mmCIF file of C-alpha atoms in Angstrom:
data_model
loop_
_atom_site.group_PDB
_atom_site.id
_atom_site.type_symbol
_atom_site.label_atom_id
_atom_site.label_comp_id
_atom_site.label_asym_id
_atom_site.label_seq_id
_atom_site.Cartn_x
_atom_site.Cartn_y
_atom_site.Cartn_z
ATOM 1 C CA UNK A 1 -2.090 51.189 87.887
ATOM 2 C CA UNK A 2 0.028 47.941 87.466
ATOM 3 C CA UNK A 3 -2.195 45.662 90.227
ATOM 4 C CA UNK A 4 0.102 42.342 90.795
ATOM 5 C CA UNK A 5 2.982 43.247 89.100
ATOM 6 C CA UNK A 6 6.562 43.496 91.334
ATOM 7 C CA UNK A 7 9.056 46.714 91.338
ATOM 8 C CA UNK A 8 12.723 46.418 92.029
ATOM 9 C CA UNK A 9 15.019 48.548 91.580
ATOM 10 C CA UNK A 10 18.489 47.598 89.468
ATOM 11 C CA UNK A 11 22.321 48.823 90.409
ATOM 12 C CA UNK A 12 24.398 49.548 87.049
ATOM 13 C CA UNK A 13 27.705 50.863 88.486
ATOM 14 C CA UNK A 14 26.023 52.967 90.609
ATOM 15 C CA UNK A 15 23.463 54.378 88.091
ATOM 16 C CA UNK A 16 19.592 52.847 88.974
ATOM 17 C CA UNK A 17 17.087 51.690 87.093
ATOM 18 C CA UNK A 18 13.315 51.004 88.836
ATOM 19 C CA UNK A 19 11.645 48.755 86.812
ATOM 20 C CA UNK A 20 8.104 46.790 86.880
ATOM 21 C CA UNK A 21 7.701 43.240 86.592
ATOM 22 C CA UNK A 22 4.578 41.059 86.092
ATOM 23 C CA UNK A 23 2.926 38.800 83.801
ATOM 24 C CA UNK A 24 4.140 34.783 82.824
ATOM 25 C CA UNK A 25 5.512 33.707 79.369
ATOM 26 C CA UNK A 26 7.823 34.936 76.762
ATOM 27 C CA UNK A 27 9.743 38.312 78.257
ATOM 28 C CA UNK A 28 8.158 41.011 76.642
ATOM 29 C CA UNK A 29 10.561 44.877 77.001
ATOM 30 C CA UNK A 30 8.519 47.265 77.014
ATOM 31 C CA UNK A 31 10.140 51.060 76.945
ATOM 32 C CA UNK A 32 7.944 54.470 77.314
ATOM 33 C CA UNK A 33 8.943 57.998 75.655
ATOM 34 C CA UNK A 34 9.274 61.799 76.777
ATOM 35 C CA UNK A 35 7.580 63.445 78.485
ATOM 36 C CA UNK A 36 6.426 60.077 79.909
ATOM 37 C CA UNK A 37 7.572 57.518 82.233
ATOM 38 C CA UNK A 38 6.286 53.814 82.724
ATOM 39 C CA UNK A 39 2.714 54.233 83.368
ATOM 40 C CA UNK A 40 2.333 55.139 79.624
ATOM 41 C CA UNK A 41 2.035 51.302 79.281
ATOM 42 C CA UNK A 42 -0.764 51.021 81.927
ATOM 43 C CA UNK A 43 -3.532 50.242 79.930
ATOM 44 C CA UNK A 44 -1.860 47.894 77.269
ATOM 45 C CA UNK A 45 -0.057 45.653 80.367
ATOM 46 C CA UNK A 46 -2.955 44.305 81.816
ATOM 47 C CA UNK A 47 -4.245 42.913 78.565
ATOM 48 C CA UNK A 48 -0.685 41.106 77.591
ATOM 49 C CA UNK A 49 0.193 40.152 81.205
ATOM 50 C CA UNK A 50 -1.413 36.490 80.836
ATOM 51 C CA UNK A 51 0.442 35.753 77.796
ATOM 52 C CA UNK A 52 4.056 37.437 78.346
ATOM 53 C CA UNK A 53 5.955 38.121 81.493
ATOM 54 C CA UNK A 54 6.492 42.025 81.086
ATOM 55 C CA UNK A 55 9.178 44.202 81.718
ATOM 56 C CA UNK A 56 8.257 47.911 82.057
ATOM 57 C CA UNK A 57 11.635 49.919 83.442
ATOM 58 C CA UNK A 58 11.695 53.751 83.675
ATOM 59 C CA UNK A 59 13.878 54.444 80.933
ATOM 60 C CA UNK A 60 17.483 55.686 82.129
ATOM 61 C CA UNK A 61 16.503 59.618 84.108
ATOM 62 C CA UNK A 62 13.245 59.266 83.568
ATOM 63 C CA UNK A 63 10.928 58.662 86.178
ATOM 64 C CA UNK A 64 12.463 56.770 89.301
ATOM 65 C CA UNK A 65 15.217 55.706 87.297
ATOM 66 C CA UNK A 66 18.983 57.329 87.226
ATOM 67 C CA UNK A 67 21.197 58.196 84.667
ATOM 68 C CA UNK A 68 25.692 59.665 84.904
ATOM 69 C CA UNK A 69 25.888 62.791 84.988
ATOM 70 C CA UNK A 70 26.178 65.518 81.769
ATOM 71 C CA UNK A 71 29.480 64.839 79.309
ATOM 72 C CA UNK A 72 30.366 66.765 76.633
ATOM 73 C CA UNK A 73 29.429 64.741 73.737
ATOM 74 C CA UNK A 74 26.064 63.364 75.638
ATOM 75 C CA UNK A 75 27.357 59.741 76.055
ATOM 76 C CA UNK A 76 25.502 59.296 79.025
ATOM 77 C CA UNK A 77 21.924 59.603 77.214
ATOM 78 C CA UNK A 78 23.184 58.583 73.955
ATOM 79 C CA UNK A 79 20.326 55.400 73.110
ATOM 80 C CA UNK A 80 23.971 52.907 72.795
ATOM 81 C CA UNK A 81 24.608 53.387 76.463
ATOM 82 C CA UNK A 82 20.859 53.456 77.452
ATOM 83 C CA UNK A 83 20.368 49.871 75.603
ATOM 84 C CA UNK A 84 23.448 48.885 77.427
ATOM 85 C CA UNK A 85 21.881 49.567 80.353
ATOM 86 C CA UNK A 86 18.765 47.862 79.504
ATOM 87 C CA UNK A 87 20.090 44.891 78.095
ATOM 88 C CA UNK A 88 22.522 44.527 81.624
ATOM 89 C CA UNK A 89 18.893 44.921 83.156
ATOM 90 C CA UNK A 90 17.775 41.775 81.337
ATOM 91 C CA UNK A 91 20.334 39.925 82.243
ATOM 92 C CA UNK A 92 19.811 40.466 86.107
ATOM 93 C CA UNK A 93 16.471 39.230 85.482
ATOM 94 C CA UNK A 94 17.551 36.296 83.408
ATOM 95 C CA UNK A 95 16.406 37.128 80.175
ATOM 96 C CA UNK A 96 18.732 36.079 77.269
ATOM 97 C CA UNK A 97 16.038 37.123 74.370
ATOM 98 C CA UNK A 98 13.044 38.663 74.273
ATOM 99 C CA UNK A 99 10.625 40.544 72.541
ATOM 100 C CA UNK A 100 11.162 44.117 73.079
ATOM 101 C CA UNK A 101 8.481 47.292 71.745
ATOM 102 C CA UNK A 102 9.622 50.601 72.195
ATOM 103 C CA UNK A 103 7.127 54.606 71.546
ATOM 104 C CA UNK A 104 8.644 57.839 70.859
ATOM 105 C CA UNK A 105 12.590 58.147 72.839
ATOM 106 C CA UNK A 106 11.806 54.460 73.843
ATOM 107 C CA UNK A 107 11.329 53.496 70.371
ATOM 108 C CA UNK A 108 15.286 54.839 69.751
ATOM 109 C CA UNK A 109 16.676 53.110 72.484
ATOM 110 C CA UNK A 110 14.936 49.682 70.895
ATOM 111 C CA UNK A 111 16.287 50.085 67.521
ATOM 112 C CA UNK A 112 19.531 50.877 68.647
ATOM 113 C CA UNK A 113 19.305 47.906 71.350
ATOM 114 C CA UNK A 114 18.229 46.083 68.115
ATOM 115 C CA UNK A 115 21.152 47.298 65.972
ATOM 116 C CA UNK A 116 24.186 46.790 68.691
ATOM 117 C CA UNK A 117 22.675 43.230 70.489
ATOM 118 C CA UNK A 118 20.473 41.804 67.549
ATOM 119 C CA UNK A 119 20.839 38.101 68.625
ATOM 120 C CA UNK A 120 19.123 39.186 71.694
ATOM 121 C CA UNK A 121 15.602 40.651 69.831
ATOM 122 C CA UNK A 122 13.200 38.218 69.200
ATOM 123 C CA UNK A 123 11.277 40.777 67.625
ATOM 124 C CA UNK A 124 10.557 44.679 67.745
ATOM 125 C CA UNK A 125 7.596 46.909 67.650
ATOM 126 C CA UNK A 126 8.358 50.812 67.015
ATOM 127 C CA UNK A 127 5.578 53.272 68.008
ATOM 128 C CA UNK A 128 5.391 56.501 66.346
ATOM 129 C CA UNK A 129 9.066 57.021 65.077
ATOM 130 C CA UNK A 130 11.884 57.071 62.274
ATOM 131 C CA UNK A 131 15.124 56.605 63.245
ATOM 132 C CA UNK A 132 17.061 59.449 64.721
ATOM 133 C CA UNK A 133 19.107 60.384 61.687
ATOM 134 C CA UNK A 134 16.083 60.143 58.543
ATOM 135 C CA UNK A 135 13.889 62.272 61.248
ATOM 136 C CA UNK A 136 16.487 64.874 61.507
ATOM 137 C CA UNK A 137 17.618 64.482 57.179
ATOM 138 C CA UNK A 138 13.834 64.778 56.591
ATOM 139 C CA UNK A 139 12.824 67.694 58.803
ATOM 140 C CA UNK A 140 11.679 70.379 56.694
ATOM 141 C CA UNK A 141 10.246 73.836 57.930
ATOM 142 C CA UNK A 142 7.150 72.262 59.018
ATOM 143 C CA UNK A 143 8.530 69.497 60.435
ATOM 144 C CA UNK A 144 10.106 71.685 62.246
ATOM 145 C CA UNK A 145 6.994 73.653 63.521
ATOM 146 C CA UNK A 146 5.698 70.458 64.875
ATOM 147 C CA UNK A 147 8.653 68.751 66.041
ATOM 148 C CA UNK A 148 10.162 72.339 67.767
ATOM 149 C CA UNK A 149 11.161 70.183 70.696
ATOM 150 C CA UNK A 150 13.959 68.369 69.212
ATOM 151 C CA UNK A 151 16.125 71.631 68.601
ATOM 152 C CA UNK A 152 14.607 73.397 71.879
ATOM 153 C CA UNK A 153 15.904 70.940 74.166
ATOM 154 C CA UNK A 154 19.341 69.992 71.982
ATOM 155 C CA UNK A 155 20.029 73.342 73.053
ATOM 156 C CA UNK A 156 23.554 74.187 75.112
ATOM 157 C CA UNK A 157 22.445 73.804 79.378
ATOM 158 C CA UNK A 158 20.571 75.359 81.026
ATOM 159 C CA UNK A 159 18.753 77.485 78.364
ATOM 160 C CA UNK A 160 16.411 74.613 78.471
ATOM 161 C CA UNK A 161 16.802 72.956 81.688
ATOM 162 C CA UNK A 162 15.554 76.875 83.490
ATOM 163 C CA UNK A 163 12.991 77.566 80.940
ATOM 164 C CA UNK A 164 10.920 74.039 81.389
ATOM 165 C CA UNK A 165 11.834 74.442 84.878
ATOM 166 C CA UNK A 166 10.026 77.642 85.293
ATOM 167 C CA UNK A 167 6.610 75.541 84.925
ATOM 168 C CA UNK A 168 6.962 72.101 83.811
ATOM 169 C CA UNK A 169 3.549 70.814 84.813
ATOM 170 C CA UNK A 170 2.831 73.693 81.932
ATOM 171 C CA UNK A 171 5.269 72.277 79.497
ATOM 172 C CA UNK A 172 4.210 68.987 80.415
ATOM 173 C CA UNK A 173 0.429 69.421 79.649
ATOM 174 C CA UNK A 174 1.212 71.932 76.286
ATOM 175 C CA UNK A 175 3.345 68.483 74.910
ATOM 176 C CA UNK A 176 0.161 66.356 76.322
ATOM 177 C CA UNK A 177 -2.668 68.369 74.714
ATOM 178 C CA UNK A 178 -0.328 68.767 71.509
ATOM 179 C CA UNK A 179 0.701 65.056 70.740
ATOM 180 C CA UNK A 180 -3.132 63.636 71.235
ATOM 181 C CA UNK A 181 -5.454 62.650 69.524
ATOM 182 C CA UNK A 182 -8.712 64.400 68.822
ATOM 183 C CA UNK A 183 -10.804 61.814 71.121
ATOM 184 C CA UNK A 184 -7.897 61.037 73.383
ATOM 185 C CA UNK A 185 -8.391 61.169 77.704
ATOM 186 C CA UNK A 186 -5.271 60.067 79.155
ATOM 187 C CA UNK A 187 -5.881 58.659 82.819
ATOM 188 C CA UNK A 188 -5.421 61.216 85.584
ATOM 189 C CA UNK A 189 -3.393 58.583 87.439
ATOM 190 C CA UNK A 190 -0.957 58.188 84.642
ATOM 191 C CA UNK A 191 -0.420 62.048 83.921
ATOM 192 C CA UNK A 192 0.171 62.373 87.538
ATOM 193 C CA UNK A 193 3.042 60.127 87.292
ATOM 194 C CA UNK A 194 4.164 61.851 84.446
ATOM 195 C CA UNK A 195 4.020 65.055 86.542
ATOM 196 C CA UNK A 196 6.338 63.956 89.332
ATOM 197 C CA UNK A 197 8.847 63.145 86.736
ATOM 198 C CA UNK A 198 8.948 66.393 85.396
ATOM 199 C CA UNK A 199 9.060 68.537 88.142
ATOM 200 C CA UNK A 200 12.278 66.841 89.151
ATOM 201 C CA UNK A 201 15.218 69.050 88.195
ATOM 202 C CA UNK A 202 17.578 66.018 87.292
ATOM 203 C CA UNK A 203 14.966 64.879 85.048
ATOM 204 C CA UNK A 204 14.166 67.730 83.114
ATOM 205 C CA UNK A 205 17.992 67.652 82.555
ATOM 206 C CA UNK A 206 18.349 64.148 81.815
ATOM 207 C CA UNK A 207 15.660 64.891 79.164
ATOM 208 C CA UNK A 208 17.276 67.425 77.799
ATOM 209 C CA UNK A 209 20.606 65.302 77.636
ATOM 210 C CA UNK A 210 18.653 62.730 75.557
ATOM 211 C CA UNK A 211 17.701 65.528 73.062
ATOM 212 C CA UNK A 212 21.266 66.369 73.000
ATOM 213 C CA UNK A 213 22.314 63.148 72.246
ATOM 214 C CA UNK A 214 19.725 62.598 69.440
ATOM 215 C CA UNK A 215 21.301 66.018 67.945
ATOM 216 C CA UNK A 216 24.997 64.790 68.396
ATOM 217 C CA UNK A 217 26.481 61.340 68.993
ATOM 218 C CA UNK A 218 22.739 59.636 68.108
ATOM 219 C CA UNK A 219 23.258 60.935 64.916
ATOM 220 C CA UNK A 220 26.826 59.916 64.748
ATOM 221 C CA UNK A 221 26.202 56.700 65.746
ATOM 222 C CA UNK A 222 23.254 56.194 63.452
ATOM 223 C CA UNK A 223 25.034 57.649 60.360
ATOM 224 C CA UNK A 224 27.993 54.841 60.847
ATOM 225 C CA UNK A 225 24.732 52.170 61.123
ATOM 226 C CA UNK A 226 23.669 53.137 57.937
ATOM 227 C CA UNK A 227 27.559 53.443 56.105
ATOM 228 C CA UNK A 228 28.463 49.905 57.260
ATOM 229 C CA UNK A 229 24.625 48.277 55.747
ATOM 230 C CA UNK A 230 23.663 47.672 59.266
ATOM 231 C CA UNK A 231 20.116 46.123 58.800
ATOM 232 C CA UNK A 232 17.611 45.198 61.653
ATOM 233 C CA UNK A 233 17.097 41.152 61.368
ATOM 234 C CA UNK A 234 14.658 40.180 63.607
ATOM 235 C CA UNK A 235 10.684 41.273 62.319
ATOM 236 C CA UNK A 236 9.867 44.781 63.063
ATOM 237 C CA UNK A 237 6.960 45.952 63.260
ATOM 238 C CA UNK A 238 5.528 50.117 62.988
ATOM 239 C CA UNK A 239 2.416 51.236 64.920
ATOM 240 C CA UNK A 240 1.669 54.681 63.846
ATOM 241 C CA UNK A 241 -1.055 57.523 65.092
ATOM 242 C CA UNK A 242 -1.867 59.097 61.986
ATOM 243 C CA UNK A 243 -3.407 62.241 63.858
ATOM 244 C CA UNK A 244 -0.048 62.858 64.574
ATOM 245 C CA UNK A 245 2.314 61.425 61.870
ATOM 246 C CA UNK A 246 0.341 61.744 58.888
ATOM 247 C CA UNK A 247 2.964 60.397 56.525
ATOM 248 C CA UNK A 248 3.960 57.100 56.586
ATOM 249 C CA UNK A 249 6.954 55.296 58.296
ATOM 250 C CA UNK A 250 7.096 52.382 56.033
ATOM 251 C CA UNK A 251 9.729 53.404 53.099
ATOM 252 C CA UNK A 252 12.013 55.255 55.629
ATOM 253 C CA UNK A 253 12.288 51.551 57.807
ATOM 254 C CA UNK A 254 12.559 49.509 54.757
ATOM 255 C CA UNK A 255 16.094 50.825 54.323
ATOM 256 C CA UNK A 256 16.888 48.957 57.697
ATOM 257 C CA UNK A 257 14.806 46.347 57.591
ATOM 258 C CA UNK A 258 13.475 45.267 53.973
ATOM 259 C CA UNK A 259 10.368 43.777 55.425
ATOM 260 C CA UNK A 260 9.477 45.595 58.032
ATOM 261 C CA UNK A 261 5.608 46.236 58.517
ATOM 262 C CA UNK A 262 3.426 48.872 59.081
ATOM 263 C CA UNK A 263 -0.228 49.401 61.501
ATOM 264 C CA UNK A 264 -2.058 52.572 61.105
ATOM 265 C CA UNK A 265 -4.319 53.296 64.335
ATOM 266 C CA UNK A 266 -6.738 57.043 63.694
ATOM 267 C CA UNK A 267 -4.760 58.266 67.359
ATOM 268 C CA UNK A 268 -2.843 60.947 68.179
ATOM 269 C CA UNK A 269 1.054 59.880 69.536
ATOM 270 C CA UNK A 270 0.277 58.178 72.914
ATOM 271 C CA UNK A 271 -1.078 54.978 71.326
ATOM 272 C CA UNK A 272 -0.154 52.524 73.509
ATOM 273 C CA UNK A 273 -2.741 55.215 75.780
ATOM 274 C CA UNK A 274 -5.081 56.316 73.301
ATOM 275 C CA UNK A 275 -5.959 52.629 71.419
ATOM 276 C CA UNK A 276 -4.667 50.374 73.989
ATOM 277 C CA UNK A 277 -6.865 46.952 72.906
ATOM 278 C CA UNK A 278 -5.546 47.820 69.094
ATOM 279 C CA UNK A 279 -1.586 48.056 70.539
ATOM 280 C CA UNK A 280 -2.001 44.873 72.928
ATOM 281 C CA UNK A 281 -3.287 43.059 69.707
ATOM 282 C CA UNK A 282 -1.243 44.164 67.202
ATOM 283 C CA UNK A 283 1.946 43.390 69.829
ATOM 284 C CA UNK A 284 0.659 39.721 70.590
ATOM 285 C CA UNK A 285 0.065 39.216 66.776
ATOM 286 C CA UNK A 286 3.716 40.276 66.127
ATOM 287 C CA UNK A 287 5.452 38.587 68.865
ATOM 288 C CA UNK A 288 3.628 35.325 68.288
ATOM 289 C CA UNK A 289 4.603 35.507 64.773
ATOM 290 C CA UNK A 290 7.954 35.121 65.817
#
């Protein structure tokens, strides 16, 4: 799926990250979401690879990557130490700044990255999200129905560890089918990938560690954001599917970053997947801008 491009794989005190590297010019960050792993950016990186040198990691337990093992307050897959991570990971490779675009649990860890290390960001591209805190303050009861995930797999372990475990190629293709659009086809090769993630039991539990973190110390960390004014101060930029999020991002962002800006592709959620020529343009418009 990624023809030319190089994977290594990163020691971070003993936790791994496997990461893909290809492309020449400005680094570009590019992070997946759940249920996904890297190859969710296989059909936008072959369109930016001649004009950015791209970084596509497997985002901490996801994929081929590692994460610590389960704390009590869910430090280990709270989006702070995941961007800590990630930034470390860019300075292996040499990367000072960059340009960084982050869908779905991705998304979170770029904002926060964003938030804690904003000299680094050049600029930032959000697919498909609101922060962690206005997504949980504005979840009403059908919110809720759509969004059941978030408080199925905060849940106390294993309740949701053993019950994805039971069949997760099921649970897998239920969130596929779900999140996409009406004309979507996601590549075989791609959900295959995504497949071999999921059937791994420490994934499935890292997964449900990130959930628990977005319920918990996420939240925490996001609420103290917003009580000290913390803003977002390089350009950001929202792609949104509005098969899946019909209302609009814009207002909710503006809070963080006053002139934030917001693309509206007809997609369901995997839009780096479902529009990819739409994404790859909209993300060399924005990081050229910049």
């Amino acid at each position: 799926m990624f023809e030319g491009f190089q994977e290594l794989e990163v020691d971070d005190a003993g936790q791994r990250t496997s990461v893909l590297i290809g492309g020449s010019g400005p680094p570009l960050l590019l992070l997946h979401g759940f249920p996904q792993t890297r190859a969710a950016w296989h059909r936008v990186a072959p369109l930016l690879s001649g004009s950015y040198t791209l970084i596509i990691p497997d985002l901490p337990g996801y994929g081929r990557s590692t994460c610590p093992p389960p704390d009590p307050r869910h430090i280990g897959q709270s989006k702070r130490h995941m961007a800590g991570v990630l930034c470390r990971l860019m300075d292996h490779l040499g990367h000072d700044s960059f340009h960084l675009a982050g869908h779905d649990r991705g998304g979170r860890v770029a904002y926060r990255l964003a938030l804690d290390h904003s000299r680094r960001v050049r600029s930032l591209t959000l697919l498909d999200i609101m922060t962690t805190l206005d997504t949980w303050e504005a979840m009403d009861w059908q919110a809720a129905l759509a969004a059941y995930h978030w408080p199925f797999l905060a849940q106390p372990a294993p309740l949701p560890e053993r019950m994805i475990g039971a069949d997760p190629s099921a649970y897998l293709h239920h969130l596929l089918a779900r999140w996409q659009g009406r004309e979507a086809s996601l590549d075989a090769s791609a959900i295959a990938d995504y497949e071999t993630s999921i059937r791994n039991p420490a994934t499935i539990e890292a997964m449900a560690e990130d959930y628990r973190a977005g319920a918990t110390v996420d939240v925490e960390i996001d609420r103290a954001s917003r009580e000290e004014r913390a803003g977002i101060s390089c350009p950001l930029l929202i792609l949104r599917g509005s098969q899946y999020a019909a209302r609009p991002f814009l207002q909710a962002w503006r809070r963080w970053a006053p002139d934030a800006r917001e693309v509206c592709f007809d997609c369901g959620h995997f839009i780096a997947e479902e529009m990819p020529e739409e994404t790859a343009a909209a993300l060399r418009d924005h990081c050229a801008s910049c």
